[in-house]
């Protein structure tokens, strides 16, 4: 059974930053079906460009990517004046000291239900 957003919650804009096109597509389909507005970026560099134009409410950030990885992307996309909740998705466990800008760290494989739950917490934290 699909979890949906509560009726009173606006349709959150989610930016998925993932270099694996199949994973990116899977996340996008699952989140779209559950009422999220989804935008996509294939790497950290593309994400930096899209944040200004797309103004996401939450960022799903793959940690290991070519071109610009999650660590460098995080450094460039976090805006202290208006922080965007960032949910890291990685094949690696979270480091002992987690960057305070990271709302949640999820280890792959991640189900759509886990994403929905993490995004819901991130959106509430940003309100």
C-alpha positions as a LaTeX table, in Angstrom:
\begin{tabular}{lrrr}
\hline
Residue & $x$ (\AA) & $y$ (\AA) & $z$ (\AA) \\
\hline
Unk1 & 0.00 & 0.00 & 0.00 \\
Unk2 & 1.35 & 3.41 & $-0.93$ \\
Unk3 & 1.83 & 6.05 & 1.74 \\
Unk4 & 0.63 & 9.43 & 0.62 \\
Unk5 & 1.16 & 12.89 & 2.01 \\
Unk6 & $-1.41$ & 14.22 & 4.44 \\
Unk7 & $-4.02$ & 16.35 & 2.63 \\
Unk8 & $-3.03$ & 19.48 & 4.56 \\
Unk9 & 0.63 & 19.24 & 3.49 \\
Unk10 & 1.58 & 21.17 & 0.36 \\
Unk11 & 3.25 & 19.18 & $-2.42$ \\
Unk12 & 6.93 & 19.29 & $-1.35$ \\
Unk13 & 9.52 & 19.86 & $-4.07$ \\
Unk14 & 12.22 & 17.20 & $-3.89$ \\
Unk15 & 15.51 & 17.41 & $-5.76$ \\
Unk16 & 16.98 & 13.95 & $-6.32$ \\
Unk17 & 20.75 & 14.06 & $-6.84$ \\
Unk18 & 21.81 & 10.58 & $-7.98$ \\
Unk19 & 24.30 & 9.51 & $-10.66$ \\
Unk20 & 22.67 & 6.10 & $-11.34$ \\
Unk21 & 19.89 & 6.80 & $-13.85$ \\
Unk22 & 17.86 & 3.68 & $-12.91$ \\
Unk23 & 17.91 & 4.59 & $-9.22$ \\
Unk24 & 17.09 & 8.22 & $-9.99$ \\
Unk25 & 14.14 & 7.12 & $-12.14$ \\
Unk26 & 12.90 & 4.64 & $-9.51$ \\
Unk27 & 12.95 & 7.27 & $-6.76$ \\
Unk28 & 11.26 & 9.81 & $-9.03$ \\
Unk29 & 8.42 & 7.47 & $-10.03$ \\
Unk30 & 7.81 & 6.36 & $-6.44$ \\
Unk31 & 7.82 & 9.87 & $-5.04$ \\
Unk32 & 5.66 & 11.28 & $-7.86$ \\
Unk33 & 3.08 & 8.55 & $-7.17$ \\
Unk34 & 3.01 & 9.62 & $-3.54$ \\
Unk35 & 2.36 & 13.27 & $-4.26$ \\
Unk36 & 5.79 & 14.86 & $-4.37$ \\
Unk37 & 6.99 & 17.25 & $-7.06$ \\
Unk38 & 10.29 & 15.75 & $-8.19$ \\
Unk39 & 13.24 & 17.37 & $-9.96$ \\
Unk40 & 16.37 & 15.48 & $-10.97$ \\
Unk41 & 20.12 & 16.06 & $-11.05$ \\
Unk42 & 22.72 & 13.52 & $-12.17$ \\
Unk43 & 25.56 & 14.88 & $-10.01$ \\
Unk44 & 26.47 & 17.54 & $-7.47$ \\
Unk45 & 27.43 & 20.11 & $-10.09$ \\
Unk46 & 24.03 & 19.82 & $-11.76$ \\
Unk47 & 22.36 & 20.02 & $-8.34$ \\
Unk48 & 24.09 & 23.30 & $-7.55$ \\
Unk49 & 22.64 & 24.75 & $-10.78$ \\
Unk50 & 19.13 & 23.41 & $-10.17$ \\
Unk51 & 18.75 & 24.58 & $-6.58$ \\
Unk52 & 18.47 & 28.24 & $-7.54$ \\
Unk53 & 15.91 & 27.60 & $-10.28$ \\
Unk54 & 13.92 & 24.75 & $-8.70$ \\
Unk55 & 13.94 & 25.93 & $-5.05$ \\
Unk56 & 13.51 & 22.46 & $-3.56$ \\
Unk57 & 12.05 & 21.90 & $-0.10$ \\
Unk58 & 14.25 & 18.81 & 0.41 \\
Unk59 & 17.36 & 17.43 & $-1.30$ \\
Unk60 & 18.05 & 13.69 & $-1.63$ \\
Unk61 & 21.81 & 13.59 & $-2.08$ \\
Unk62 & 23.76 & 10.53 & $-3.20$ \\
Unk63 & 27.14 & 10.60 & $-1.45$ \\
Unk64 & 29.38 & 8.81 & $-3.96$ \\
Unk65 & 29.16 & 10.36 & $-7.43$ \\
Unk66 & 31.59 & 11.30 & $-10.17$ \\
Unk67 & 32.23 & 14.93 & $-11.14$ \\
Unk68 & 31.16 & 16.36 & $-7.77$ \\
Unk69 & 30.47 & 13.99 & $-4.89$ \\
Unk70 & 28.03 & 14.50 & $-2.04$ \\
Unk71 & 30.60 & 16.02 & 0.29 \\
Unk72 & 31.60 & 18.73 & $-2.20$ \\
Unk73 & 28.00 & 19.17 & $-3.30$ \\
Unk74 & 26.91 & 19.62 & 0.31 \\
Unk75 & 29.52 & 22.32 & 0.80 \\
Unk76 & 28.24 & 24.18 & $-2.24$ \\
Unk77 & 24.48 & 23.73 & $-1.92$ \\
Unk78 & 23.89 & 24.45 & 1.75 \\
Unk79 & 22.76 & 27.98 & 2.30 \\
Unk80 & 22.98 & 29.08 & 5.94 \\
Unk81 & 20.40 & 31.86 & 5.44 \\
Unk82 & 17.70 & 29.41 & 4.32 \\
Unk83 & 18.80 & 25.86 & 5.01 \\
Unk84 & 17.31 & 23.15 & 2.83 \\
Unk85 & 16.94 & 19.80 & 4.62 \\
Unk86 & 19.40 & 17.35 & 3.08 \\
Unk87 & 18.89 & 13.61 & 3.16 \\
Unk88 & 22.02 & 11.69 & 2.22 \\
Unk89 & 21.64 & 8.32 & 0.52 \\
Unk90 & 24.80 & 6.23 & 0.48 \\
Unk91 & 26.12 & 2.72 & 0.22 \\
Unk92 & 28.38 & 3.61 & 3.13 \\
Unk93 & 27.39 & 4.00 & 6.78 \\
Unk94 & 27.18 & 7.51 & 8.18 \\
Unk95 & 30.48 & 8.92 & 9.43 \\
Unk96 & 31.02 & 9.13 & 13.19 \\
Unk97 & 30.64 & 12.90 & 13.02 \\
Unk98 & 27.75 & 13.82 & 10.75 \\
Unk99 & 27.69 & 17.26 & 9.15 \\
Unk100 & 24.97 & 19.25 & 10.98 \\
Unk101 & 23.43 & 20.27 & 7.64 \\
Unk102 & 22.49 & 16.63 & 6.98 \\
Unk103 & 18.98 & 15.96 & 8.29 \\
Unk104 & 19.08 & 12.18 & 7.72 \\
Unk105 & 21.58 & 9.61 & 6.46 \\
Unk106 & 20.06 & 6.55 & 4.75 \\
Unk107 & 22.05 & 3.49 & 3.69 \\
Unk108 & 21.29 & 1.90 & 0.33 \\
Unk109 & 19.22 & 0.08 & $-0.63$ \\
Unk110 & 16.48 & 2.52 & 0.36 \\
Unk111 & 12.78 & 1.84 & $-0.15$ \\
Unk112 & 10.36 & 4.49 & $-1.36$ \\
Unk113 & 8.59 & 4.26 & 2.00 \\
Unk114 & 11.85 & 5.10 & 3.79 \\
Unk115 & 12.31 & 8.10 & 1.49 \\
Unk116 & 8.75 & 9.31 & 2.12 \\
Unk117 & 9.26 & 9.04 & 5.88 \\
Unk118 & 12.62 & 10.85 & 5.77 \\
Unk119 & 11.29 & 13.57 & 3.47 \\
Unk120 & 8.27 & 14.12 & 5.71 \\
Unk121 & 10.57 & 14.65 & 8.68 \\
Unk122 & 12.79 & 16.98 & 6.67 \\
Unk123 & 9.89 & 19.10 & 5.47 \\
Unk124 & 8.50 & 19.45 & 8.99 \\
Unk125 & 11.96 & 20.36 & 10.30 \\
Unk126 & 12.20 & 23.15 & 7.73 \\
Unk127 & 8.83 & 24.69 & 8.67 \\
\hline
\end{tabular}
